[in-house]
PDB file of C-alpha atoms in Angstrom:
ATOM      1  CA  MET A  30      -6.100   2.948 -10.856  1.00 48.00           C
ATOM      2  CA  ALA A  31      -9.147   1.243  -8.406  1.00 51.00           C
ATOM      3  CA  THR A  32      -9.434  -3.003  -7.656  1.00 49.00           C
ATOM      4  CA  LYS A  33     -12.212  -4.728  -8.492  1.00 52.00           C
ATOM      5  CA  TRP A  34     -13.948  -7.397  -6.718  1.00 42.00           C
ATOM      6  CA  PRO A  35     -16.066  -9.195  -8.250  1.00 44.00           C
ATOM      7  CA  GLU A  36     -19.604  -9.704  -8.118  1.00 38.00           C
ATOM      8  CA  GLY A  37     -19.637 -12.551  -5.016  1.00 39.00           C
ATOM      9  CA  VAL A  38     -16.265 -12.158  -4.125  1.00 41.00           C
ATOM     10  CA  LEU A  39     -15.130 -12.700  -0.294  1.00 40.00           C
ATOM     11  CA  SER A  40     -12.326 -11.092   1.342  1.00 37.00           C
ATOM     12  CA  ASP A  41     -11.875 -13.275   4.200  1.00 43.00           C
ATOM     13  CA  ALA A  42      -8.618 -15.008   5.106  1.00 45.00           C
ATOM     14  CA  SER A  43     -10.553 -18.160   5.136  1.00 58.00           C
ATOM     15  CA  THR A  44     -14.459 -19.647   4.263  1.00 63.00           C
ATOM     16  CA  SER A  45     -17.087 -21.783   5.586  1.00 61.00           C
ATOM     17  CA  PHE A  46     -19.747 -23.483   3.850  1.00 55.00           C
ATOM     18  CA  GLY A  47     -21.708 -25.839   4.228  1.00 52.00           C
ATOM     19  CA  GLN A  48     -24.631 -27.541   1.805  1.00 38.00           C
ATOM     20  CA  SER A  49     -25.945 -25.112  -0.261  1.00 36.00           C
ATOM     21  CA  GLY A  50     -22.037 -23.325  -0.955  1.00 38.00           C
ATOM     22  CA  VAL A  51     -21.237 -19.958  -0.198  1.00 34.00           C
ATOM     23  CA  GLY A  52     -24.115 -17.301  -0.556  1.00 32.00           C
ATOM     24  CA  ALA A  53     -26.399 -20.454  -1.105  1.00 30.00           C
ATOM     25  CA  SER A  54     -24.951 -20.596  -4.336  1.00 32.00           C
ATOM     26  CA  ARG A  55     -24.404 -23.095  -6.847  1.00 29.00           C
ATOM     27  CA  ALA A  56     -21.255 -23.885  -8.725  1.00 32.00           C
ATOM     28  CA  ILE A  57     -21.767 -24.092 -12.853  1.00 30.00           C
ATOM     29  CA  THR A  58     -20.602 -27.896 -15.046  1.00 29.00           C
ATOM     30  CA  PRO A  59     -18.044 -26.706 -16.696  1.00 30.00           C
ATOM     31  CA  SER A  60     -18.246 -28.872 -20.055  1.00 24.00           C
ATOM     32  CA  VAL A  61     -14.466 -30.796 -19.705  1.00 25.00           C
ATOM     33  CA  ALA A  62     -13.584 -31.584 -16.217  1.00 27.00           C
ATOM     34  CA  PHE A  63      -9.908 -29.909 -17.525  1.00 26.00           C
ATOM     35  CA  GLY A  64      -8.892 -27.318 -14.672  1.00 35.00           C
ATOM     36  CA  ASP A  65     -11.907 -27.735 -13.063  1.00 33.00           C
ATOM     37  CA  ILE A  66     -14.117 -30.324 -11.262  1.00 31.00           C
ATOM     38  CA  SER A  67     -14.671 -33.017 -12.394  1.00 31.00           C
ATOM     39  CA  PRO A  68     -18.417 -35.153 -12.924  1.00 30.00           C
ATOM     40  CA  SER A  69     -19.840 -36.654 -10.966  1.00 32.00           C
ATOM     41  CA  ARG A  70     -24.270 -36.685  -9.421  1.00 31.00           C
ATOM     42  CA  ALA A  71     -22.404 -36.988  -5.598  1.00 34.00           C
ATOM     43  CA  GLU A  72     -24.327 -34.238  -3.274  1.00 36.00           C
ATOM     44  CA  SER A  73     -21.986 -32.784   0.590  1.00 38.00           C
ATOM     45  CA  THR A  74     -23.701 -32.273   2.944  1.00 38.00           C
ATOM     46  CA  ARG A  75     -20.836 -32.056   4.888  1.00 56.00           C
ATOM     47  CA  ALA A  76     -19.420 -28.270   6.139  1.00 87.00           C
ATOM     48  CA  VAL A  77     -16.063 -26.948   4.398  1.00 93.00           C
ATOM     49  CA  ALA A  78     -13.372 -24.810   5.185  1.00 96.00           C
ATOM     50  CA  ILE A  79     -10.530 -23.583   3.127  1.00 97.00           C
ATOM     51  CA  VAL A  80      -7.714 -22.855   4.458  1.00 97.00           C
ATOM     52  CA  ALA A  81      -4.192 -21.906   2.956  1.00 98.00           C
ATOM     53  CA  GLU A  82      -1.855 -25.148   2.125  1.00 98.00           C
ATOM     54  CA  THR A  83       0.441 -26.461   3.790  1.00 96.00           C
ATOM     55  CA  ALA A  84       3.287 -28.677   3.475  1.00 95.00           C
ATOM     56  CA  ALA A  85       1.433 -31.604   4.822  1.00 96.00           C
ATOM     57  CA  ASP A  86      -1.192 -31.401   2.009  1.00 97.00           C
ATOM     58  CA  ILE A  87       1.324 -32.509  -0.859  1.00 94.00           C
ATOM     59  CA  ALA A  88       0.481 -35.397  -0.846  1.00 95.00           C
ATOM     60  CA  ALA A  89      -3.502 -36.113  -0.521  1.00 97.00           C
ATOM     61  CA  ARG A  90      -3.989 -33.215  -2.913  1.00 95.00           C
ATOM     62  CA  GLU A  91      -1.703 -34.972  -5.563  1.00 93.00           C
ATOM     63  CA  ALA A  92      -3.794 -37.951  -5.091  1.00 95.00           C
ATOM     64  CA  LEU A  93      -6.585 -35.916  -5.575  1.00 95.00           C
ATOM     65  CA  LEU A  94      -4.991 -33.794  -8.652  1.00 94.00           C
ATOM     66  CA  ASP A  95      -5.328 -37.498 -10.228  1.00 91.00           C
ATOM     67  CA  ASP A  96      -9.100 -38.307  -8.884  1.00 93.00           C
ATOM     68  CA  ALA A  97     -10.509 -35.801 -10.520  1.00 91.00           C
ATOM     69  CA  MET A  98      -8.537 -34.847 -13.443  1.00 88.00           C
ATOM     70  CA  GLY A  99      -6.471 -37.817 -14.794  1.00 84.00           C
ATOM     71  CA  PRO A 100      -2.854 -38.974 -15.354  1.00 77.00           C
ATOM     72  CA  LYS A 101      -2.949 -36.017 -18.426  1.00 77.00           C
ATOM     73  CA  ARG A 102      -2.833 -33.251 -16.294  1.00 83.00           C
ATOM     74  CA  LYS A 103       0.727 -33.085 -15.898  1.00 77.00           C
ATOM     75  CA  THR A 104       0.672 -32.739 -20.039  1.00 77.00           C
ATOM     76  CA  LYS A 105      -1.510 -29.812 -20.503  1.00 86.00           C
ATOM     77  CA  SER A 106       0.232 -26.197 -21.037  1.00 86.00           C
ATOM     78  CA  SER A 107      -0.513 -24.297 -18.223  1.00 91.00           C
ATOM     79  CA  GLU A 108       2.061 -27.417 -16.698  1.00 91.00           C
ATOM     80  CA  LYS A 109       4.767 -25.356 -18.510  1.00 90.00           C
ATOM     81  CA  LEU A 110       4.857 -22.921 -16.540  1.00 95.00           C
ATOM     82  CA  ARG A 111       4.040 -24.200 -13.061  1.00 94.00           C
ATOM     83  CA  ARG A 112       6.980 -27.463 -13.341  1.00 92.00           C
ATOM     84  CA  GLY A 113       9.434 -26.732 -10.857  1.00 93.00           C
ATOM     85  CA  ARG A 114       8.436 -23.319  -8.997  1.00 96.00           C
ATOM     86  CA  ARG A 115       6.627 -22.279  -6.365  1.00 96.00           C
ATOM     87  CA  PRO A 116       2.907 -21.340  -6.325  1.00 97.00           C
ATOM     88  CA  SER A 117       2.513 -17.087  -5.659  1.00 98.00           C
ATOM     89  CA  GLU A 118       3.357 -16.428  -2.044  1.00 98.00           C
ATOM     90  CA  GLY A 119      -0.262 -16.920   0.160  1.00 98.00           C
ATOM     91  CA  LEU A 120      -1.938 -17.968  -2.360  1.00 98.00           C
ATOM     92  CA  ALA A 121      -2.633 -21.939  -2.025  1.00 98.00           C
ATOM     93  CA  PHE A 122      -5.316 -23.027  -0.605  1.00 98.00           C
ATOM     94  CA  VAL A 123      -7.549 -26.317  -0.138  1.00 98.00           C
ATOM     95  CA  ALA A 124     -10.682 -26.497   0.957  1.00 97.00           C
ATOM     96  CA  ARG A 125     -11.085 -29.149   3.761  1.00 97.00           C
ATOM     97  CA  ASP A 126     -13.906 -31.044   5.394  1.00 95.00           C
ATOM     98  CA  ALA A 127     -15.135 -31.567   9.138  1.00 93.00           C
ATOM     99  CA  SER A 128     -12.583 -34.107   8.943  1.00 94.00           C
ATOM    100  CA  GLY A 129     -10.123 -32.154   7.803  1.00 95.00           C
ATOM    101  CA  ASN A 130      -9.503 -34.157   4.827  1.00 96.00           C
ATOM    102  CA  VAL A 131      -8.919 -32.249   1.600  1.00 97.00           C
ATOM    103  CA  VAL A 132     -11.156 -32.408  -0.332  1.00 97.00           C
ATOM    104  CA  GLY A 133     -10.620 -29.147  -3.198  1.00 97.00           C
ATOM    105  CA  THR A 134      -7.647 -27.380  -4.068  1.00 97.00           C
ATOM    106  CA  VAL A 135      -6.584 -24.130  -6.433  1.00 98.00           C
ATOM    107  CA  ARG A 136      -3.530 -22.414  -6.622  1.00 98.00           C
ATOM    108  CA  LEU A 137      -1.847 -19.409  -8.162  1.00 98.00           C
ATOM    109  CA  TRP A 138       0.855 -19.089  -9.914  1.00 98.00           C
ATOM    110  CA  ASP A 139       3.762 -16.076 -10.852  1.00 98.00           C
ATOM    111  CA  VAL A 140       4.421 -14.855 -14.505  1.00 98.00           C
ATOM    112  CA  ARG A 141       4.961 -12.505 -16.679  1.00 97.00           C
ATOM    113  CA  LEU A 142       2.679 -11.226 -19.370  1.00 97.00           C
ATOM    114  CA  GLY A 143       5.793 -11.903 -22.249  1.00 94.00           C
ATOM    115  CA  GLU A 144       9.434 -10.973 -22.286  1.00 90.00           C
ATOM    116  CA  GLY A 145       9.911  -8.119 -19.952  1.00 89.00           C
ATOM    117  CA  GLY A 146       6.304  -7.836 -19.026  1.00 94.00           C
ATOM    118  CA  ALA A 147       3.496  -7.248 -17.122  1.00 96.00           C
ATOM    119  CA  ALA A 148       2.986  -9.076 -14.053  1.00 98.00           C
ATOM    120  CA  ALA A 149      -0.012 -11.101 -13.644  1.00 98.00           C
ATOM    121  CA  LEU A 150      -0.959 -14.413 -12.169  1.00 98.00           C
ATOM    122  CA  LEU A 151      -2.137 -18.160 -13.505  1.00 98.00           C
ATOM    123  CA  LEU A 152      -5.058 -19.757 -11.735  1.00 98.00           C
ATOM    124  CA  GLY A 153      -4.839 -23.580 -11.680  1.00 95.00           C
ATOM    125  CA  PRO A 154      -5.398 -26.154 -11.527  1.00 94.00           C
ATOM    126  CA  LEU A 155      -8.625 -25.821  -9.652  1.00 96.00           C
ATOM    127  CA  ALA A 156     -10.074 -29.354  -8.646  1.00 96.00           C
ATOM    128  CA  VAL A 157     -12.706 -30.999  -5.796  1.00 96.00           C
ATOM    129  CA  ASP A 158     -13.028 -34.315  -4.850  1.00 96.00           C
ATOM    130  CA  PRO A 159     -15.395 -35.962  -7.970  1.00 93.00           C
ATOM    131  CA  SER A 160     -17.847 -37.348  -4.964  1.00 93.00           C
ATOM    132  CA  LEU A 161     -18.438 -33.341  -3.605  1.00 94.00           C
ATOM    133  CA  LYS A 162     -19.056 -31.942  -7.185  1.00 86.00           C
ATOM    134  CA  ASP A 163     -22.536 -30.074  -5.750  1.00 87.00           C
ATOM    135  CA  ALA A 164     -21.655 -29.302  -2.630  1.00 92.00           C
ATOM    136  CA  GLY A 165     -20.288 -25.204  -4.307  1.00 95.00           C
ATOM    137  CA  ILE A 166     -16.797 -26.217  -3.461  1.00 96.00           C
ATOM    138  CA  GLY A 167     -14.895 -24.782  -7.052  1.00 96.00           C
ATOM    139  CA  SER A 168     -17.084 -21.654  -6.588  1.00 96.00           C
ATOM    140  CA  ALA A 169     -16.066 -21.015  -2.678  1.00 97.00           C
ATOM    141  CA  LEU A 170     -12.646 -21.396  -3.510  1.00 98.00           C
ATOM    142  CA  MET A 171     -12.396 -18.789  -6.567  1.00 98.00           C
ATOM    143  CA  ARG A 172     -14.026 -16.745  -5.493  1.00 98.00           C
ATOM    144  CA  HIS A 173     -11.567 -17.107  -2.314  1.00 98.00           C
ATOM    145  CA  ALA A 174      -8.345 -17.297  -4.510  1.00 98.00           C
ATOM    146  CA  ILE A 175      -9.877 -13.895  -6.486  1.00 98.00           C
ATOM    147  CA  ALA A 176     -10.330 -12.358  -3.118  1.00 98.00           C
ATOM    148  CA  GLU A 177      -7.015 -12.705  -1.936  1.00 98.00           C
ATOM    149  CA  ALA A 178      -4.850 -11.870  -4.728  1.00 98.00           C
ATOM    150  CA  ALA A 179      -6.817  -9.009  -5.425  1.00 98.00           C
ATOM    151  CA  ARG A 180      -6.004  -8.284  -1.020  1.00 98.00           C
ATOM    152  CA  LEU A 181      -2.381  -8.309  -1.427  1.00 98.00           C
ATOM    153  CA  GLY A 182      -2.331  -6.862  -4.616  1.00 98.00           C
ATOM    154  CA  HIS A 183      -2.159  -8.018  -7.799  1.00 98.00           C
ATOM    155  CA  ALA A 184      -3.330  -6.616 -10.905  1.00 98.00           C
ATOM    156  CA  ALA A 185      -4.515  -9.523 -13.078  1.00 98.00           C
ATOM    157  CA  ILE A 186      -5.699 -13.307 -13.484  1.00 98.00           C
ATOM    158  CA  LEU A 187      -4.680 -15.457 -16.134  1.00 98.00           C
ATOM    159  CA  LEU A 188      -6.996 -19.311 -16.806  1.00 98.00           C
ATOM    160  CA  VAL A 189      -7.181 -21.758 -19.867  1.00 96.00           C
ATOM    161  CA  GLY A 190     -10.888 -22.606 -19.262  1.00 96.00           C
ATOM    162  CA  ASP A 191     -14.323 -22.511 -19.910  1.00 96.00           C
ATOM    163  CA  ALA A 192     -15.614 -19.150 -20.622  1.00 97.00           C
ATOM    164  CA  PRO A 193     -18.943 -20.456 -19.104  1.00 96.00           C
ATOM    165  CA  TYR A 194     -18.291 -21.263 -15.850  1.00 96.00           C
ATOM    166  CA  TYR A 195     -15.076 -19.083 -15.014  1.00 98.00           C
ATOM    167  CA  GLY A 196     -17.613 -16.382 -16.898  1.00 98.00           C
ATOM    168  CA  ARG A 197     -19.444 -15.800 -13.335  1.00 97.00           C
ATOM    169  CA  PHE A 198     -16.146 -15.112 -11.879  1.00 98.00           C
ATOM    170  CA  GLY A 199     -15.723 -12.416 -13.913  1.00 98.00           C
ATOM    171  CA  PHE A 200     -12.613 -13.769 -16.758  1.00 98.00           C
ATOM    172  CA  SER A 201     -13.480 -13.495 -20.671  1.00 98.00           C
ATOM    173  CA  ALA A 202     -11.145 -13.820 -23.917  1.00 98.00           C
ATOM    174  CA  ALA A 203     -11.725 -10.920 -24.078  1.00 97.00           C
ATOM    175  CA  ARG A 204      -7.997  -9.501 -23.178  1.00 96.00           C
ATOM    176  CA  THR A 205      -6.372 -11.961 -24.346  1.00 97.00           C
ATOM    177  CA  GLY A 206      -6.424 -12.019 -28.347  1.00 96.00           C
ATOM    178  CA  SER A 207      -2.564 -10.688 -28.056  1.00 97.00           C
ATOM    179  CA  LEU A 208      -1.131 -13.062 -25.719  1.00 97.00           C
ATOM    180  CA  ALA A 209      -0.711 -17.020 -26.012  1.00 97.00           C
ATOM    181  CA  MET A 210      -0.092 -19.738 -23.426  1.00 96.00           C
ATOM    182  CA  PRO A 211       3.447 -21.802 -24.081  1.00 94.00           C
ATOM    183  CA  GLY A 212       2.143 -24.992 -25.949  1.00 90.00           C
ATOM    184  CA  PRO A 213      -0.688 -26.461 -27.130  1.00 91.00           C
ATOM    185  CA  TYR A 214      -3.699 -24.257 -26.221  1.00 92.00           C
ATOM    186  CA  GLU A 215      -7.507 -23.402 -27.637  1.00 94.00           C
ATOM    187  CA  ARG A 216      -6.336 -19.686 -28.523  1.00 94.00           C
ATOM    188  CA  HIS A 217     -10.712 -19.289 -26.264  1.00 96.00           C
ATOM    189  CA  ARG A 218     -10.193 -21.055 -23.680  1.00 97.00           C
ATOM    190  CA  LEU A 219      -6.864 -18.292 -22.269  1.00 98.00           C
ATOM    191  CA  LEU A 220      -9.152 -16.341 -19.742  1.00 98.00           C
ATOM    192  CA  ALA A 221      -8.608 -13.371 -17.660  1.00 98.00           C
ATOM    193  CA  LEU A 222      -9.827 -11.287 -15.223  1.00 98.00           C
ATOM    194  CA  GLU A 223      -8.683  -7.373 -13.817  1.00 98.00           C
ATOM    195  CA  LEU A 224      -8.656  -6.865 -10.652  1.00 98.00           C
ATOM    196  CA  VAL A 225      -7.004  -3.116 -11.746  1.00 98.00           C
ATOM    197  CA  ASP A 226      -8.534  -1.377 -14.104  1.00 97.00           C
ATOM    198  CA  GLY A 227      -6.343  -1.306 -17.632  1.00 97.00           C
ATOM    199  CA  ALA A 228      -3.750  -4.024 -16.324  1.00 97.00           C
ATOM    200  CA  LEU A 229      -4.200  -5.541 -19.013  1.00 97.00           C
ATOM    201  CA  ASP A 230      -4.030  -2.379 -21.435  1.00 96.00           C
ATOM    202  CA  GLY A 231      -1.289  -3.703 -24.549  1.00 95.00           C
ATOM    203  CA  VAL A 232      -0.082  -6.555 -22.887  1.00 96.00           C
ATOM    204  CA  GLN A 233       0.902  -8.802 -25.778  1.00 96.00           C
ATOM    205  CA  GLY A 234       3.304 -12.155 -26.524  1.00 97.00           C
ATOM    206  CA  THR A 235       3.858 -15.535 -24.251  1.00 97.00           C
ATOM    207  CA  LEU A 236       2.899 -16.294 -20.892  1.00 97.00           C
ATOM    208  CA  ARG A 237       6.219 -16.691 -19.311  1.00 97.00           C
ATOM    209  CA  ALA A 238       7.010 -18.593 -15.311  1.00 96.00           C
ATOM    210  CA  SER A 239       8.308 -15.982 -13.108  1.00 96.00           C
ATOM    211  CA  GLY A 240       7.741 -17.763  -9.416  1.00 94.00           C
ATOM    212  CA  HIS A 241      10.366 -19.124  -6.989  1.00 95.00           C
ATOM    213  CA  ARG A 242      12.055 -22.090  -8.826  1.00 95.00           C
ATOM    214  CA  LEU A 243      11.993 -25.300  -6.188  1.00 91.00           C
ATOM    215  CA  SER A 244      14.950 -25.872  -4.183  1.00 81.00           C
ATOM    216  CA  VAL A 245      14.361 -29.511  -3.299  1.00 63.00           C
ATOM    217  CA  PRO A 246      14.185 -32.097  -6.880  1.00 54.00           C
ATOM    218  CA  ALA A 247      11.449 -34.398  -5.293  1.00 47.00           C
ATOM    219  CA  GLU A 248       9.401 -31.478  -3.951  1.00 49.00           C
ATOM    220  CA  ALA A 249       9.863 -30.393  -7.499  1.00 47.00           C
ATOM    221  CA  ARG A 250       8.905 -33.606  -9.034  1.00 49.00           C
ATOM    222  CA  ARG A 251       5.212 -34.138  -6.025  1.00 53.00           C
ATOM    223  CA  ALA A 252       4.161 -29.802  -7.382  1.00 49.00           C
ATOM    224  CA  GLY A 253       1.205 -29.790  -9.577  1.00 49.00           C
TER     225      GLY A 253
END
C-alpha cells in the first residue's frame, strides 16, 4: 500500500520560516480554541524553527498550553489517551523563536483503534502562543508532524478538532464513523488522515492508549 503525502507537507527533519509561514501559507482560525490556536490578533515578525521537543521544554510547554487553552484542557476526552503515557517515539515537536523561546507545540500519541485493533496515532494538543496566532506556526507544526509520522512508517493519524481547519491537511470524519473516543466528545469532530491507503478499512471500536508509560510519577503529572 502506498504512503500518502498530503499536499503541502514538508519532509525535512526541522522546519524554519518567517513572518509569512511555511510556503507563504496562512493559518485558518478554527471556530474554537480546542486543540489548536487560541484567539489573538497579533502578528509575528520573528523567525521560528520547528525542532524535536526536549526534557528541558516541559515547563515552557505546560505554561504555553495553560495560556493558549486554559485549565479545562486536561478534562478533554483525548487526555484519557495521553495521561501517564509518553508521546510516540520521535513525534513531539516545539516551535522556537529566534531567542529560543517555545512558542508552539504538538505531540502525537500511540493508540489502538478498538480492542486489539490497528495501530494509529492521536495528534494533540496543538497550541501556539496566543500572541502569534497569525504567524502560520500552527500550520507549520501540523505539516511537520504529518511528514515525520509518514516518514516513520505510521499508517494513520486521528484527532479531535474543527474539520474546516484540519481539512486543509487532509483530515475528515469520513472514516471515523465506527470509532469512538473514551469519554464525551462531539462525533463530527473526530477526524482522521490515512497516511497509507486503506489503513482505516474496517476499523471500529473505542480508541485505546498503547504508548509507553511514564516511569516517573512527577513527569506523568506534568505531561499533557
